[in-house]
Tab-separated table of C-alpha atoms and ligand atoms in Angstrom:
chain	number	residue	atom	x	y	z
A	12	MET	CA	-29.789	-119.518	28.179
A	13	PRO	CA	-27.873	-122.321	30.373
A	14	LEU	CA	-30.181	-124.989	31.810
A	15	THR	CA	-29.799	-125.600	35.260
A	16	ARG	CA	-29.325	-129.145	36.123
A	17	LEU	CA	-30.160	-130.659	39.427
A	18	SER	CA	-28.088	-133.471	41.174
A	19	ARG	CA	-29.866	-136.339	42.342
A	20	ARG	CA	-29.601	-134.931	46.040
A	21	ASP	CA	-31.239	-131.829	45.069
A	22	ALA	CA	-34.112	-133.633	43.341
A	23	LEU	CA	-34.523	-135.666	46.561
A	24	LYS	CA	-34.823	-132.345	48.345
A	25	ILE	CA	-37.513	-131.191	45.986
A	26	THR	CA	-39.385	-134.093	46.442
A	27	ALA	CA	-39.729	-133.416	49.938
A	28	THR	CA	-40.720	-129.867	49.541
A	29	PRO	CA	-44.477	-129.751	48.748
A	30	PHE	CA	-45.377	-131.835	51.832
A	31	ALA	CA	-43.309	-129.533	53.898
A	32	LEU	CA	-44.888	-126.514	52.159
A	33	ALA	CA	-48.363	-127.914	52.682
A	34	ALA	CA	-47.797	-128.632	56.327
A	35	ALA	CA	-46.570	-125.186	56.949
A	36	THR	CA	-49.229	-123.460	55.202
A	37	GLY	CA	-51.960	-125.758	56.341
A	38	LEU	CA	-52.932	-126.349	53.012
A	39	SER	CA	-54.408	-129.762	52.171
A	40	THR	CA	-52.528	-132.043	49.759
A	41	LYS	CA	-55.713	-134.045	49.174
A	42	LYS	CA	-57.512	-131.397	46.778
A	43	ALA	CA	-58.934	-133.179	43.886
A	44	ILE	CA	-56.270	-131.789	41.663
A	45	ALA	CA	-53.223	-133.071	43.980
A	46	ARG	CA	-55.130	-136.560	43.339
A	47	LEU	CA	-53.256	-136.608	40.067
A	48	ALA	CA	-50.039	-135.954	41.444
A	49	THR	CA	-47.731	-138.739	42.281
A	50	SER	CA	-45.203	-138.902	44.892
A	51	THR	CA	-42.017	-138.262	42.700
A	52	ILE	CA	-41.713	-134.878	41.092
A	53	ARG	CA	-41.844	-134.847	37.196
A	54	VAL	CA	-39.553	-132.761	35.451
A	55	ARG	CA	-41.078	-130.830	32.397
A	56	ARG	CA	-37.994	-130.357	30.046
A	57	ASN	CA	-37.479	-128.461	26.853
A	58	ILE	CA	-38.426	-130.653	23.804
A	59	ASN	CA	-35.112	-129.635	22.389
A	60	ASP	CA	-33.004	-130.596	25.279
A	61	PRO	CA	-29.863	-132.123	23.959
A	62	ILE	CA	-29.656	-134.768	26.447
A	63	PHE	CA	-33.513	-135.473	27.421
A	64	GLY	CA	-35.337	-134.114	24.512
A	65	ALA	CA	-35.493	-137.216	22.066
A	66	ASP	CA	-36.578	-139.687	24.828
A	67	VAL	CA	-39.534	-137.077	26.077
A	68	ALA	CA	-40.524	-136.668	22.420
A	69	VAL	CA	-40.880	-140.387	22.106
A	70	ALA	CA	-42.751	-140.884	25.069
A	71	TYR	CA	-45.223	-137.992	24.264
A	72	ARG	CA	-45.557	-139.298	20.530
A	73	LYS	CA	-46.467	-142.827	22.094
A	74	ALA	CA	-49.089	-141.358	24.354
A	75	VAL	CA	-50.715	-139.281	21.552
A	76	GLY	CA	-50.808	-142.100	19.411
A	77	ILE	CA	-52.283	-144.222	22.166
A	78	MET	CA	-55.020	-141.495	22.820
A	79	LYS	CA	-55.693	-141.113	19.215
A	80	GLY	CA	-56.502	-144.895	18.897
A	81	LYS	CA	-59.304	-144.736	21.630
A	82	ALA	CA	-62.831	-144.348	21.079
A	83	ASP	CA	-63.983	-140.386	21.161
A	84	THR	CA	-66.400	-141.472	23.999
A	85	ASP	CA	-63.327	-142.536	26.375
A	86	THR	CA	-62.501	-139.723	28.553
A	87	LYS	CA	-58.629	-140.706	27.825
A	88	SER	CA	-59.036	-140.130	24.071
A	89	PHE	CA	-57.353	-137.377	22.298
A	90	ALA	CA	-60.926	-136.290	21.116
A	91	ALA	CA	-62.189	-136.077	24.436
A	92	GLN	CA	-59.335	-134.053	25.906
A	93	HIS	CA	-59.910	-131.730	23.151
A	94	SER	CA	-63.560	-131.476	23.796
A	95	ILE	CA	-62.521	-130.034	27.332
A	96	HIS	CA	-60.827	-127.239	25.933
A	97	THR	CA	-63.877	-126.299	23.615
A	98	ASN	CA	-66.373	-126.465	26.199
A	99	PHE	CA	-64.608	-124.815	29.120
A	100	CYS	CA	-61.462	-122.932	28.177
A	101	PRO	CA	-61.345	-119.201	29.262
A	102	HIS	CA	-59.340	-116.850	27.138
A	103	GLY	CA	-58.970	-112.819	27.742
A	104	ASN	CA	-59.531	-112.827	31.321
A	105	TRP	CA	-57.570	-113.697	34.538
A	106	TYR	CA	-58.614	-117.616	34.386
A	107	PHE	CA	-56.542	-118.055	31.520
A	108	LEU	CA	-53.450	-119.208	33.360
A	109	PRO	CA	-54.932	-121.230	35.904
A	110	TRP	CA	-57.203	-122.826	33.986
A	111	HIS	CA	-54.761	-124.057	31.237
A	112	ARG	CA	-52.481	-125.127	34.221
A	113	ALA	CA	-55.303	-127.626	35.352
A	114	TYR	CA	-55.794	-128.679	31.874
A	115	LEU	CA	-52.046	-129.630	31.413
A	116	VAL	CA	-51.927	-131.304	34.669
A	117	ALA	CA	-55.016	-133.455	33.871
A	118	PHE	CA	-53.720	-134.112	30.254
A	119	GLU	CA	-50.122	-135.165	31.697
A	120	ALA	CA	-51.668	-137.467	34.125
A	121	ILE	CA	-53.591	-139.384	31.296
A	122	CYS	CA	-50.539	-139.422	29.395
A	123	ALA	CA	-48.521	-141.035	32.211
A	124	ASP	CA	-51.442	-143.564	32.877
A	125	VAL	CA	-51.594	-144.763	29.028
A	126	LEU	CA	-47.676	-145.007	29.198
A	127	GLU	CA	-48.042	-146.657	32.609
A	128	ASP	CA	-45.162	-144.213	33.350
A	129	PRO	CA	-45.785	-142.174	36.665
A	130	THR	CA	-42.695	-140.197	35.883
A	131	PHE	CA	-43.832	-139.079	32.250
A	132	ALA	CA	-43.607	-134.966	32.202
A	133	LEU	CA	-44.951	-133.034	29.279
A	134	PRO	CA	-42.246	-131.270	27.383
A	135	TYR	CA	-42.223	-127.590	26.164
A	136	TRP	CA	-41.503	-125.577	23.216
A	137	ASP	CA	-39.252	-122.478	24.146
A	138	TRP	CA	-40.177	-120.480	21.085
A	139	THR	CA	-37.981	-117.541	22.400
A	140	GLU	CA	-34.879	-119.957	21.732
A	141	ASP	CA	-36.286	-122.001	19.010
A	142	ARG	CA	-37.873	-120.296	16.048
A	143	ILE	CA	-39.149	-123.151	14.105
A	144	LEU	CA	-41.461	-125.957	15.278
A	145	PRO	CA	-39.434	-128.419	17.236
A	146	PRO	CA	-38.509	-131.219	14.820
A	147	ALA	CA	-40.183	-133.805	16.696
A	148	VAL	CA	-43.544	-132.437	15.969
A	149	GLY	CA	-42.786	-130.465	12.753
A	150	GLN	CA	-41.870	-133.495	10.589
A	151	PRO	CA	-44.581	-135.705	9.058
A	152	THR	CA	-42.926	-138.964	9.789
A	153	PHE	CA	-40.772	-140.421	12.439
A	154	GLU	CA	-38.631	-143.304	11.596
A	155	GLY	CA	-40.447	-144.315	8.648
A	156	GLN	CA	-43.957	-144.249	10.293
A	157	PRO	CA	-46.655	-141.465	10.512
A	158	ASN	CA	-45.723	-139.011	13.246
A	159	TYR	CA	-48.591	-138.751	15.708
A	160	LEU	CA	-47.162	-135.277	16.768
A	161	PHE	CA	-47.815	-133.967	13.213
A	162	ASN	CA	-50.580	-131.943	12.079
A	163	GLY	CA	-51.043	-131.199	8.009
A	164	THR	CA	-53.247	-128.131	8.481
A	165	ARG	CA	-50.278	-125.991	9.966
A	166	PHE	CA	-49.238	-122.693	7.801
A	167	MET	CA	-45.730	-123.491	9.419
A	168	LYS	CA	-43.997	-126.120	7.648
A	169	ASP	CA	-40.930	-128.012	9.399
A	170	THR	CA	-38.493	-125.160	8.337
A	171	THR	CA	-40.515	-122.136	8.493
A	172	THR	CA	-39.847	-119.797	11.596
A	173	LEU	CA	-42.387	-117.930	13.659
A	174	TRP	CA	-40.449	-114.938	12.333
A	175	GLN	CA	-41.527	-115.625	8.802
A	176	SER	CA	-44.860	-116.515	9.706
A	177	LEU	CA	-45.423	-113.498	11.423
A	178	ALA	CA	-43.948	-111.269	8.757
A	179	ARG	CA	-47.212	-112.055	6.664
A	180	PHE	CA	-48.682	-109.514	9.201
A	181	ASN	CA	-45.869	-107.121	9.127
A	182	VAL	CA	-45.586	-107.908	12.821
A	183	ASP	CA	-42.075	-108.323	14.067
A	184	ALA	CA	-41.870	-111.739	15.842
A	185	GLU	CA	-38.582	-110.390	17.962
A	186	ARG	CA	-41.135	-107.932	19.378
A	187	ILE	CA	-43.365	-110.695	20.483
A	188	PHE	CA	-41.112	-114.007	21.478
A	189	GLY	CA	-37.734	-112.182	21.739
A	190	ARG	CA	-36.109	-112.247	25.027
A	191	ALA	CA	-36.432	-108.543	25.617
A	192	ASN	CA	-40.448	-108.813	25.398
A	193	ILE	CA	-40.233	-112.048	27.355
A	194	LYS	CA	-38.294	-110.018	30.061
A	195	THR	CA	-40.523	-107.143	29.929
A	196	ILE	CA	-43.495	-109.537	30.469
A	197	ILE	CA	-41.894	-111.206	33.523
A	198	ASP	CA	-40.778	-107.643	35.196
A	199	SER	CA	-44.615	-106.805	35.208
A	200	ARG	CA	-45.460	-106.811	38.999
A	201	SER	CA	-48.911	-107.208	39.004
A	202	PHE	CA	-50.796	-110.728	37.959
A	203	GLN	CA	-53.371	-109.000	36.040
A	204	GLY	CA	-50.631	-107.001	34.016
A	205	PHE	CA	-48.991	-110.225	33.722
A	206	GLY	CA	-51.795	-112.866	32.876
A	207	SER	CA	-54.720	-110.852	31.850
A	208	LEU	CA	-57.588	-109.024	33.853
A	209	LYS	CA	-60.809	-109.668	35.799
A	210	PRO	CA	-63.946	-110.141	33.637
A	211	THR	CA	-65.511	-106.859	33.254
A	212	GLY	CA	-68.092	-106.425	35.833
A	213	GLN	CA	-67.450	-109.639	37.771
A	214	ASP	CA	-68.757	-109.450	41.323
A	215	ASP	CA	-69.034	-113.146	42.397
A	216	THR	CA	-67.634	-116.653	41.826
A	217	SER	CA	-70.475	-118.001	40.009
A	218	LYS	CA	-69.423	-120.086	37.019
A	219	LYS	CA	-70.779	-117.615	34.522
A	220	TRP	CA	-67.772	-115.445	34.668
A	221	GLN	CA	-65.318	-118.186	33.545
A	222	ARG	CA	-65.491	-117.322	29.947
A	223	ARG	CA	-66.567	-113.628	30.270
A	224	SER	CA	-64.348	-111.056	28.608
A	225	GLY	CA	-61.840	-109.238	30.705
A	226	ARG	CA	-58.719	-107.842	29.018
A	227	LYS	CA	-55.792	-109.648	27.438
A	228	SER	CA	-52.514	-108.494	29.020
A	229	ALA	CA	-48.986	-108.961	27.190
A	230	LEU	CA	-48.454	-112.556	27.759
A	231	GLU	CA	-51.853	-113.744	26.409
A	232	ARG	CA	-52.036	-111.070	23.749
A	233	GLU	CA	-48.415	-111.329	22.563
A	234	PRO	CA	-46.625	-114.729	22.653
A	235	HIS	CA	-49.618	-116.731	23.387
A	236	ASP	CA	-51.976	-115.511	20.581
A	237	PHE	CA	-49.445	-115.061	17.986
A	238	CYS	CA	-47.878	-118.716	18.564
A	239	HIS	CA	-51.480	-119.889	17.723
A	240	GLY	CA	-51.661	-117.436	14.600
A	241	GLY	CA	-48.371	-118.258	13.772
A	242	VAL	CA	-48.374	-121.802	13.404
A	243	ASP	CA	-51.988	-121.706	12.198
A	244	GLY	CA	-54.258	-124.196	10.872
A	245	ASP	CA	-55.790	-125.919	13.788
A	246	MET	CA	-53.684	-123.964	15.913
A	247	GLY	CA	-55.193	-120.886	14.768
A	248	ASP	CA	-58.593	-121.415	15.791
A	249	VAL	CA	-59.502	-121.806	19.486
A	250	ASN	CA	-61.897	-124.627	18.853
A	251	THR	CA	-59.716	-126.649	16.911
A	252	SER	CA	-56.190	-125.934	18.406
A	253	PRO	CA	-55.795	-128.816	20.929
A	254	ARG	CA	-56.170	-131.081	17.727
A	255	ASP	CA	-52.745	-129.873	16.983
A	256	PRO	CA	-50.317	-131.780	19.735
A	257	VAL	CA	-47.915	-128.774	19.685
A	258	PHE	CA	-50.722	-127.029	21.428
A	259	TYR	CA	-49.700	-128.574	24.675
A	260	LEU	CA	-45.977	-127.845	24.163
A	261	HIS	CA	-46.767	-124.221	23.453
A	262	HIS	CA	-49.001	-124.001	26.833
A	263	CYS	CA	-46.484	-125.772	28.803
A	264	ASN	CA	-44.062	-122.887	27.858
A	265	LEU	CA	-46.616	-120.272	28.608
A	266	ASP	CA	-46.952	-122.116	32.110
A	267	ARG	CA	-43.503	-122.192	32.775
A	268	LEU	CA	-43.406	-118.483	32.176
A	269	TRP	CA	-45.871	-118.225	34.750
A	270	ALA	CA	-43.762	-120.465	37.168
A	271	ARG	CA	-40.668	-118.114	36.413
A	272	TRP	CA	-42.568	-114.958	37.090
A	273	ASN	CA	-43.755	-116.479	40.564
A	274	ALA	CA	-40.202	-117.662	41.025
A	275	SER	CA	-38.814	-114.273	40.373
A	276	GLY	CA	-41.013	-113.185	43.677
A	277	LYS	CA	-44.074	-112.128	42.076
A	278	GLN	CA	-47.363	-112.763	43.803
A	279	ASN	CA	-50.471	-114.082	42.441
A	280	ASP	CA	-53.657	-111.926	42.857
A	281	SER	CA	-55.135	-111.592	46.151
A	282	ASP	CA	-58.781	-111.215	45.148
A	283	PRO	CA	-60.861	-113.753	46.391
A	284	LEU	CA	-63.084	-113.606	43.033
A	285	TRP	CA	-59.807	-115.218	41.516
A	286	HIS	CA	-58.409	-117.482	43.734
A	287	GLY	CA	-61.437	-118.545	45.365
A	288	PHE	CA	-63.012	-119.163	41.927
A	289	THR	CA	-63.589	-123.227	41.133
A	290	PHE	CA	-63.497	-124.725	37.688
A	291	GLU	CA	-66.331	-127.134	38.232
A	292	GLN	CA	-66.062	-130.473	36.719
A	293	ASN	CA	-64.219	-129.384	33.742
A	294	PHE	CA	-61.588	-132.025	33.784
A	295	TRP	CA	-61.506	-136.105	34.229
A	296	ASP	CA	-59.307	-138.069	36.543
A	297	THR	CA	-57.616	-140.987	35.135
A	298	SER	CA	-60.619	-143.057	36.291
A	299	GLY	CA	-62.941	-140.843	34.145
A	300	ASN	CA	-64.342	-138.955	37.067
A	301	PRO	CA	-65.018	-135.295	36.714
A	302	ILE	CA	-63.114	-133.300	38.991
A	303	ASP	CA	-63.174	-129.740	40.444
A	304	VAL	CA	-60.344	-127.702	40.543
A	305	LYS	CA	-59.695	-124.242	42.883
A	306	VAL	CA	-57.480	-121.641	41.447
A	307	SER	CA	-55.730	-121.459	44.514
A	308	SER	CA	-54.837	-125.136	44.261
A	309	LEU	CA	-52.904	-124.330	41.270
A	310	PHE	CA	-50.367	-121.846	42.544
A	311	ASP	CA	-47.499	-124.372	43.421
A	312	THR	CA	-46.257	-126.608	40.923
A	313	LEU	CA	-44.493	-128.958	43.320
A	314	SER	CA	-47.589	-129.756	45.168
A	315	LEU	CA	-49.425	-130.507	41.546
A	316	GLY	CA	-46.274	-132.960	41.105
A	317	TYR	CA	-44.223	-131.156	38.585
A	318	ARG	CA	-41.564	-128.661	38.198
A	319	TYR	CA	-39.665	-127.192	35.122
A	320	ASP	CA	-36.003	-128.224	34.464
A	321	ASN	CA	-34.916	-124.525	34.254
A	322	VAL	CA	-37.021	-122.657	37.124
A	323	PRO	CA	-35.914	-122.313	40.429
A	324	ALA	CA	-38.409	-123.305	43.303
A	325	PRO	CA	-41.068	-120.487	43.635
A	326	VAL	CA	-40.624	-118.031	46.494
A	327	VAL	CA	-43.926	-119.424	47.706
A	328	ALA	CA	-46.892	-118.446	45.637
A	329	MET	CA	-49.320	-119.425	47.935
A	330	VAL	CA	-52.724	-117.297	48.912
A	331	GLU	CA	-51.999	-116.922	52.198
A	332	ALA	CA	-48.846	-115.038	51.344
A	333	ALA	CA	-50.830	-113.263	48.450
A	334	SER	CA	-53.548	-112.277	50.847
A	335	ALA	CA	-51.183	-109.947	52.541
A	336	ALA	CA	-50.157	-108.290	49.193
A	337	PRO	CA	-51.926	-104.991	48.445
A	338	GLN	CA	-54.737	-105.587	45.693
A	339	ASP	CA	-54.021	-104.444	42.190
A	340	ARG	CA	-55.654	-101.200	41.391
A	341	PHE	CA	-56.433	-99.916	37.934
A	342	LYS	CA	-57.544	-96.248	38.041
A	343	THR	CA	-59.166	-94.885	35.089
A	344	ILE	CA	-57.300	-91.462	33.951
A	345	ALA	CA	-59.542	-90.779	30.999
A	346	SER	CA	-62.009	-92.621	28.579
A	347	ALA	CA	-63.258	-92.340	25.085
A	348	VAL	CA	-65.980	-93.797	23.182
A	349	ALA	CA	-64.613	-94.761	19.804
A	350	ASN	CA	-67.162	-96.675	17.875
A	351	ALA	CA	-64.584	-96.701	15.217
A	352	GLU	CA	-64.492	-99.215	12.174
A	353	ALA	CA	-61.022	-100.231	11.346
A	354	LYS	CA	-59.909	-101.288	7.580
A	355	LEU	CA	-56.848	-103.525	6.622
A	356	ASN	CA	-53.813	-101.438	5.751
A	357	THR	CA	-55.305	-98.223	7.153
A	358	ALA	CA	-54.392	-96.450	10.270
A	359	THR	CA	-57.322	-96.089	12.574
A	360	ALA	CA	-57.133	-93.123	15.256
A	361	LEU	CA	-58.672	-93.535	18.660
A	362	PRO	CA	-58.098	-90.272	20.499
A	363	VAL	CA	-58.632	-89.883	24.107
A	364	SER	CA	-58.342	-86.531	25.455
A	365	VAL	CA	-56.443	-86.173	28.753
A	366	SER	CA	-57.149	-83.043	30.642
A	367	SER	CA	-53.757	-82.004	31.854
A	368	GLY	CA	-55.082	-79.799	34.965
A	369	THR	CA	-53.151	-76.901	35.773
A	370	PRO	CA	-51.756	-74.365	32.948
A	371	GLU	CA	-48.263	-75.699	34.378
A	372	ALA	CA	-49.177	-79.268	33.777
A	373	ALA	CA	-50.525	-78.445	30.406
A	374	ALA	CA	-47.303	-76.691	29.434
A	375	LEU	CA	-45.140	-79.750	30.216
A	376	GLY	CA	-47.723	-81.725	27.785
A	377	VAL	CA	-49.744	-85.114	28.121
A	378	THR	CA	-46.808	-87.682	28.290
A	379	GLN	CA	-45.541	-85.917	31.239
A	380	THR	CA	-48.997	-85.485	33.185
A	381	VAL	CA	-49.930	-89.380	32.510
A	382	LEU	CA	-46.705	-90.903	33.189
A	383	PRO	CA	-47.003	-92.156	36.797
A	384	LYS	CA	-45.049	-90.432	39.439
A	385	SER	CA	-44.205	-93.728	41.433
A	386	THR	CA	-41.796	-96.153	39.390
A	387	ARG	CA	-43.998	-98.968	40.653
A	388	ASN	CA	-46.966	-97.750	38.653
A	389	ARG	CA	-47.557	-98.240	34.881
A	390	VAL	CA	-50.009	-96.583	32.500
A	391	PHE	CA	-52.060	-98.977	30.108
A	392	ALA	CA	-54.247	-98.280	27.133
A	393	PHE	CA	-57.221	-100.483	27.109
A	394	ILE	CA	-58.611	-101.085	23.823
A	395	ASN	CA	-62.309	-102.506	24.451
A	396	GLU	CA	-65.074	-104.621	22.688
A	397	VAL	CA	-63.009	-105.057	19.360
A	398	SER	CA	-65.288	-107.236	17.367
A	399	VAL	CA	-63.694	-110.337	15.622
A	400	PRO	CA	-63.625	-109.828	11.709
A	401	SER	CA	-64.987	-112.821	9.621
A	402	ARG	CA	-61.235	-113.692	8.740
A	403	ARG	CA	-59.061	-113.679	11.638
A	404	ASN	CA	-55.823	-113.853	9.921
A	405	ILE	CA	-54.833	-110.457	10.716
A	406	GLY	CA	-52.152	-108.888	13.089
A	407	VAL	CA	-52.678	-105.723	14.232
A	408	ARG	CA	-49.819	-103.159	15.615
A	409	VAL	CA	-50.626	-100.565	18.135
A	410	PHE	CA	-49.044	-97.225	17.943
A	411	ILE	CA	-49.182	-94.086	20.217
A	412	ASN	CA	-49.265	-90.527	18.829
A	413	HIS	CA	-47.331	-91.416	15.746
A	414	PRO	CA	-47.504	-88.435	13.522
A	415	HIS	CA	-48.230	-90.559	10.381
A	416	VAL	CA	-48.652	-94.619	10.543
A	417	THR	CA	-48.484	-96.647	7.552
A	418	PRO	CA	-48.421	-100.178	6.977
A	419	ASP	CA	-44.523	-99.907	6.782
A	420	THR	CA	-44.091	-98.013	9.800
A	421	PRO	CA	-41.282	-100.159	11.460
A	422	SER	CA	-42.058	-102.053	14.731
A	423	ASP	CA	-38.769	-100.514	16.093
A	424	ASP	CA	-40.175	-96.979	16.021
A	425	PRO	CA	-40.574	-95.291	19.426
A	426	HIS	CA	-44.215	-94.612	19.013
A	427	TYR	CA	-44.817	-98.743	18.868
A	428	ALA	CA	-46.717	-100.148	21.832
A	429	GLY	CA	-47.364	-103.498	21.097
A	430	ALA	CA	-49.811	-105.966	18.834
A	431	PHE	CA	-52.827	-108.112	19.084
A	432	THR	CA	-54.308	-110.707	16.783
A	433	PHE	CA	-57.837	-112.524	16.987
A	434	PHE	CA	-57.408	-115.850	18.672
A	435	ALA	CA	-60.379	-115.974	20.907
A	436	GLY	CA	-62.832	-113.439	22.366
A	437	ASP	CA	-65.569	-113.548	24.955
A	438	GLN	CA	-66.864	-117.097	24.799
A	439	SER	CA	-69.862	-117.100	27.438
A	440	GLY	CA	-72.359	-116.832	24.791
A	441	GLU	CA	-73.653	-113.755	26.009
A	442	ALA	CA	-74.030	-111.246	22.835
A	443	GLY	CA	-72.058	-108.017	23.890
A	444	MET	CA	-72.432	-104.650	22.330
A	445	HIS	CA	-70.314	-105.468	19.466
A	446	GLY	CA	-71.140	-109.151	19.033
A	447	GLU	CA	-70.762	-112.080	21.373
A	448	HIS	CA	-66.976	-112.623	20.340
A	449	ALA	CA	-65.747	-109.215	20.777
A	450	GLN	CA	-62.467	-108.835	22.932
A	451	SER	CA	-60.549	-106.325	24.903
A	452	PHE	CA	-56.908	-105.624	25.285
A	453	ALA	CA	-54.681	-104.175	27.961
A	454	LEU	CA	-51.325	-102.756	26.697
A	455	ASP	CA	-48.496	-101.359	29.112
A	456	ILE	CA	-47.769	-98.103	27.246
A	457	THR	CA	-45.644	-96.588	29.911
A	458	ASP	CA	-42.336	-97.296	27.984
A	459	THR	CA	-43.751	-95.885	24.714
A	460	LEU	CA	-44.949	-92.514	26.470
A	461	ASP	CA	-41.442	-92.280	28.016
A	462	ALA	CA	-39.651	-92.883	24.716
A	463	ILE	CA	-41.789	-90.298	23.047
A	464	ARG	CA	-41.198	-87.723	25.916
A	465	ARG	CA	-37.557	-88.474	25.883
A	466	ALA	CA	-37.613	-87.933	22.099
A	467	GLY	CA	-38.745	-84.429	22.915
A	468	THR	CA	-42.075	-84.713	21.149
A	469	LYS	CA	-44.484	-82.833	22.952
A	470	VAL	CA	-47.974	-84.337	23.093
A	471	ASP	CA	-51.008	-81.559	23.805
A	472	ASN	CA	-54.410	-82.883	25.102
A	473	GLU	CA	-54.739	-86.170	23.837
A	474	ILE	CA	-53.309	-89.698	23.638
A	475	VAL	CA	-54.067	-91.087	20.224
A	476	VAL	CA	-54.229	-94.864	20.213
A	477	GLN	CA	-53.286	-95.910	16.405
A	478	LEU	CA	-54.206	-99.451	15.157
A	479	MET	CA	-52.523	-100.846	11.785
A	480	PRO	CA	-54.216	-103.970	10.934
A	481	ILE	CA	-52.562	-106.236	8.182
A	482	GLY	CA	-54.279	-109.609	6.661
A	483	PHE	CA	-53.033	-112.380	5.084
A	484	GLU	CA	-55.349	-113.580	2.330
A	485	VAL	CA	-58.061	-111.724	3.873
A	486	SER	CA	-60.189	-109.387	1.656
A	487	PRO	CA	-61.071	-105.874	2.714
A	488	GLU	CA	-64.446	-106.747	3.439
A	489	GLU	CA	-63.380	-109.601	5.718
A	490	GLY	CA	-60.771	-107.572	7.396
A	491	ARG	CA	-63.230	-105.145	8.865
A	492	PHE	CA	-63.760	-104.827	12.746
A	493	THR	CA	-65.104	-102.364	15.235
A	494	VAL	CA	-63.540	-100.962	18.355
A	495	GLY	CA	-65.973	-99.844	21.060
A	496	SER	CA	-64.189	-97.396	23.311
A	497	VAL	CA	-60.511	-96.913	24.653
A	498	ASP	CA	-59.350	-95.935	28.310
A	499	ILE	CA	-56.246	-94.762	29.796
A	500	ALA	CA	-55.720	-96.441	33.166
A	501	GLU	CA	-52.946	-96.296	35.776
A	502	LEU	CA	-52.087	-99.378	37.511
A	503	SER	CA	-50.620	-99.562	41.011
A	504	SER	CA	-49.223	-102.451	42.371
B	615	C2O	CU1	-57.135	-122.243	25.251
B	615	C2O	CU2	-53.693	-121.274	23.560
B	615	C2O	O1	-55.432	-121.910	24.143
């Protein structure tokens, strides 16, 4: 993909934009998070960029080295920054993207502070284009010195590709990180379909909801979770992942994809339970003061003081504009209690019967009746309350109404619908029905149902969601997990 380079003039124009936007929309630039922003726009670049990559890697390495040298009690230490993630990070719900954006902004401000360089911007790792770890973080030494960006616990060595790493689970990384999947993800119209769903049952903005489980949509469930599991070692566990400096490069890329999604004209969620939520004192500013960050203050990267090298300025993702957009609506079409136990290398079938209504509809089959009438709508399968097995080194591929799924069924089979792994579940500490770390997944199955229909396969009465878990160095006992229920839902957006 060609990088868009801006002339100095364009850069100046952009520098002026956030204030113009803020004035136009009446938003205050004095919000707490904005205090971290400086007056020049920091440009986050690809760490492998042939022109800028080497310098930004040197700067990031230096910042991490300084932070690693500080006492753990110092809010600017690498360890203290890690503790923020352990204590507050939401996963598996709609706070995933905004929280990690705020985390990066606060971390980046501290890097800039210790470097005494206000222009410092975090680099990103674009795993769609670059399948191995960026050499700047992948190699144990740099110019004969220990490399502060290296982490010795990783499964991925400097020449291992994500493709090779995910092959351990029979997961095809092309279906996770490849251009076609990223395009499908960017094409989702709904914020929740893109960036994970509202916590189940959420009815106010009290802080207990921050880490309650919603459902993981494609961006989090696939490239996010599988990059953690693919790099593995510290990166593979939610509680240790920020110990690996590649964590911040990975999240920068996810944040870039959110910016790209907005730049392509998609609106953030208009629900005040989302944009009106505040992350209370989760982060520190550069003087060590805790700061509050409201979700709606995170929509415009320019007002936060940064942009990405290859993302055009957003088509305004302000909450005011979003309020006018229709609310996302997930309407349940059919549900089934599963209470199923899944085992490694074995297909677990989770059938959901769908009444096809009239005899005429029944004659057309389930795929025809379930596929949305409007092309704006999508059909989802929700796989709910999936318990976390005692070892998480497992990839689970999901198929729909396949006549006979085996561990070797290829991922380019028309019945393939996506994959999930076990990075982090509900972290609220509240024990759910299937253990406190249970997590739920949302898979857009519209294209799969359409492929089945086009193949001429008639599906009567039920949609069968099939799981195929494959572990790496996981015993059959360690690989068991349970699934609470399955829903088929239609999303209108
Ligand atoms: Cu909060 Cu990728 O993790």
